[in-house]
PDB file of C-alpha atoms in Angstrom:
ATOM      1  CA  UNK A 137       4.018 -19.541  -0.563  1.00  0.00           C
ATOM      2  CA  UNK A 138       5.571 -16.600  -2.537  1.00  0.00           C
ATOM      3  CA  UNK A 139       7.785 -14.181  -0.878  1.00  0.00           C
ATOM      4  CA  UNK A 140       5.863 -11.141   0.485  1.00  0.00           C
ATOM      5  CA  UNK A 141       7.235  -8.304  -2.242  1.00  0.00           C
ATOM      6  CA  UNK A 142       5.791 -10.513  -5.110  1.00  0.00           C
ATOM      7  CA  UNK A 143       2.465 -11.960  -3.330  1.00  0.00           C
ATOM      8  CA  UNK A 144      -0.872 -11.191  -4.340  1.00  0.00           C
ATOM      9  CA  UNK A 145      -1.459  -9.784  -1.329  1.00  0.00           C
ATOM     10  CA  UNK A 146       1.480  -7.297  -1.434  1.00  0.00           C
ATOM     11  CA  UNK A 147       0.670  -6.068  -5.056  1.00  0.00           C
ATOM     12  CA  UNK A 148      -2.995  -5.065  -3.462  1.00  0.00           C
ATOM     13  CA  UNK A 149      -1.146  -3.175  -0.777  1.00  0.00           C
ATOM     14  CA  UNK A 150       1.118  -1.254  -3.802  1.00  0.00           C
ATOM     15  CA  UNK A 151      -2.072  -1.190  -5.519  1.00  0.00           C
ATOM     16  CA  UNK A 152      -4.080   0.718  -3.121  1.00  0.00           C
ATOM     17  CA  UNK A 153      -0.808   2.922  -2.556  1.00  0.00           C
ATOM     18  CA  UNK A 154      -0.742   3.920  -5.821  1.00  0.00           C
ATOM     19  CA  UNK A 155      -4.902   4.225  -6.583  1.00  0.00           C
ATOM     20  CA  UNK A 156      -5.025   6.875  -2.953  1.00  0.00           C
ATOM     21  CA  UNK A 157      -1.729   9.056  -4.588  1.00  0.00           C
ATOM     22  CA  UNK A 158      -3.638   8.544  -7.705  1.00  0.00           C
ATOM     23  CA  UNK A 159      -7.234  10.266  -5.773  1.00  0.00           C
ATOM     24  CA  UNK A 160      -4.696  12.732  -4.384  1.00  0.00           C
ATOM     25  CA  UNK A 161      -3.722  14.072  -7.548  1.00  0.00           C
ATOM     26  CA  UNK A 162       0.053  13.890  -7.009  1.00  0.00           C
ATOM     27  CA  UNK A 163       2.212  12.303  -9.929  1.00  0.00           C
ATOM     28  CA  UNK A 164       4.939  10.320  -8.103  1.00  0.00           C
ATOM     29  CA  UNK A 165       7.535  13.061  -8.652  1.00  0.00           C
ATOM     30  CA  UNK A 166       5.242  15.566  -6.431  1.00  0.00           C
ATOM     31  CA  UNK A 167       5.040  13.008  -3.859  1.00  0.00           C
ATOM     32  CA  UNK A 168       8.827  12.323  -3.938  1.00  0.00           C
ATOM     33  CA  UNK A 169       8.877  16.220  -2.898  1.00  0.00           C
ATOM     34  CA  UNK A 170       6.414  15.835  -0.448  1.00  0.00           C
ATOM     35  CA  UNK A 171       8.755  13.312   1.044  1.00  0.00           C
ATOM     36  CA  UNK A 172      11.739  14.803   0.359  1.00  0.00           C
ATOM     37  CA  UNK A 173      13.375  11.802  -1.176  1.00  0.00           C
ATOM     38  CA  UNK A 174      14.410  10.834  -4.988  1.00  0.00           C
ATOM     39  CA  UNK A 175      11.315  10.318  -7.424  1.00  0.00           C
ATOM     40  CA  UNK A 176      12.952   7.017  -7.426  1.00  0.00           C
ATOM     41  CA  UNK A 177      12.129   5.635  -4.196  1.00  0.00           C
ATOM     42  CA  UNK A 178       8.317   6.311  -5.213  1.00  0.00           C
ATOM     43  CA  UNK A 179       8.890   4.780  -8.401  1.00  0.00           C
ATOM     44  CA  UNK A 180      10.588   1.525  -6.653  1.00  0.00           C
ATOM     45  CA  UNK A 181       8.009   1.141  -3.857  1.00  0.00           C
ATOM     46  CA  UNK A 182       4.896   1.651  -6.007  1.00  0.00           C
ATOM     47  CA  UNK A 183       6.527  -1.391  -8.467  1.00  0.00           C
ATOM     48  CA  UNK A 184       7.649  -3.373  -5.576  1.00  0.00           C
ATOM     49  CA  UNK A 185      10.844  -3.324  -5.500  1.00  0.00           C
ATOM     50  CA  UNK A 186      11.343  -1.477  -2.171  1.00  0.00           C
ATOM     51  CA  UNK A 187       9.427  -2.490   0.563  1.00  0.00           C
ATOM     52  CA  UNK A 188       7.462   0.391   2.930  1.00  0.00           C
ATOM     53  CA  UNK A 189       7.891  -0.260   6.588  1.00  0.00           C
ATOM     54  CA  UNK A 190       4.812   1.183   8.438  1.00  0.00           C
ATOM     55  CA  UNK A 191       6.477   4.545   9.878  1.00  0.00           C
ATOM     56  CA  UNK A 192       6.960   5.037   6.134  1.00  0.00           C
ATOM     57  CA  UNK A 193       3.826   3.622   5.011  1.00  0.00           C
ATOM     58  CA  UNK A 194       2.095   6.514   7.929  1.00  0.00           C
ATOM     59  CA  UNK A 195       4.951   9.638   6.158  1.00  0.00           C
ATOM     60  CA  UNK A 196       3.385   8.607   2.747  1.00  0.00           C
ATOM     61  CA  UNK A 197      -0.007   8.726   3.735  1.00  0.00           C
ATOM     62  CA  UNK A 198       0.228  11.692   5.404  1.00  0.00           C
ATOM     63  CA  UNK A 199       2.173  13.251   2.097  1.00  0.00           C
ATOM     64  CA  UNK A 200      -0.678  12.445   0.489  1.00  0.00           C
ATOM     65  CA  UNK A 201      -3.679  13.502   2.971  1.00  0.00           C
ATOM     66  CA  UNK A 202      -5.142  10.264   3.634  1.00  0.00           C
ATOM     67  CA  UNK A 203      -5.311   8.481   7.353  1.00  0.00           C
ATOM     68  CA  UNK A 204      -3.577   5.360   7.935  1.00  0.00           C
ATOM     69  CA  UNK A 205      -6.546   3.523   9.708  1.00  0.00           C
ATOM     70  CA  UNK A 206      -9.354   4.289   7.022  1.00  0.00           C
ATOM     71  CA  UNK A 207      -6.182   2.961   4.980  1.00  0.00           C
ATOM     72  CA  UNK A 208      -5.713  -0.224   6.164  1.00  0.00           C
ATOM     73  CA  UNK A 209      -9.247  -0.729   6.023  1.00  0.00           C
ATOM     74  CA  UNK A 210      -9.539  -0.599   2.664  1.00  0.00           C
ATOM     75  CA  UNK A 211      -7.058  -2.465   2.020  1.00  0.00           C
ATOM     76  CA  UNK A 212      -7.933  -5.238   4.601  1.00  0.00           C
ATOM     77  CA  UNK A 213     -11.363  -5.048   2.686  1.00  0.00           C
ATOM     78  CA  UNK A 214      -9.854  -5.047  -0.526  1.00  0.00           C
ATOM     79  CA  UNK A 215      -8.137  -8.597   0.492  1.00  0.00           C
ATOM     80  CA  UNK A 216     -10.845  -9.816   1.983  1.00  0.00           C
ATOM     81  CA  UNK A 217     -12.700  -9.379  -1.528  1.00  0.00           C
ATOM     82  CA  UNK A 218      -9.536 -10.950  -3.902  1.00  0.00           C
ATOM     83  CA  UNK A 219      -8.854 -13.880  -0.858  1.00  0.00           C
ATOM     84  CA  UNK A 220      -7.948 -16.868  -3.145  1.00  0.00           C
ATOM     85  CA  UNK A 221      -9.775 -20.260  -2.088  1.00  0.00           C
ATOM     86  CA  UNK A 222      -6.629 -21.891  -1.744  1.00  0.00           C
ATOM     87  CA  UNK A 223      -5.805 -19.496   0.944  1.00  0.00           C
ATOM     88  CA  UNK A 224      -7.973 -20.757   3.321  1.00  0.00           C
ATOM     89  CA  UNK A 225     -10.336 -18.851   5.361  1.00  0.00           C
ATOM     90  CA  UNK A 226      -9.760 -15.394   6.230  1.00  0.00           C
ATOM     91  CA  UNK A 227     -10.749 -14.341   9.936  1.00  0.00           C
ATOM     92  CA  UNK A 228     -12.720 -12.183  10.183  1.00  0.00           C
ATOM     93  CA  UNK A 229     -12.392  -8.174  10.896  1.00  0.00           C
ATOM     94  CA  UNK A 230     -12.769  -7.165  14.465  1.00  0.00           C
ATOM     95  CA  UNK A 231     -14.912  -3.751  14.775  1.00  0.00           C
TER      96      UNK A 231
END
């Protein structure tokens, strides 16, 4: 198994990260003002070198106007869609 900040999985999650600041409008230096931090920590977490922990993950959303449940839907859905074979079975979402 890969490590977690280079999994296929993981580059979804920095993939849908980047597609909803995309939607928002915001270039990665307005969200780095929205956050108050260096453009660089944007830039790092949205290549995957710096990993989001999920208070983080919850400021950035909410930086960019977007609810963490809806979210993690889509990007549970978004998985669910790319699973490889080799992966195994998925379980299934719980509504």
């Amino acid at each position: 198994m890969q490590s977690f900040p280079h999994s296929d999985e993981y580059n979804h999650f920095i993939a849908e990260l980047r597609a909803a600041r995309e939607v928002a409008g915001l270039s990665q230096a307005a969200l780095a003002e929205r956050l108050h931090v260096d453009r660089t920590v944007v830039t790092k977490a949205e290549g995957g070198g710096r990993r989001l922990d999920v208070i983080e993950l919850r400021a950035w959303l909410n930086a960019i106007g977007v609810e963490l449940v809806p979210f993690v839907a889509r990007l549970e859905d978004r998985l669910v869609r790319n699973a490889k074979p080799t992966q195994g079975k998925r379980p299934t979402r719980r509504t």
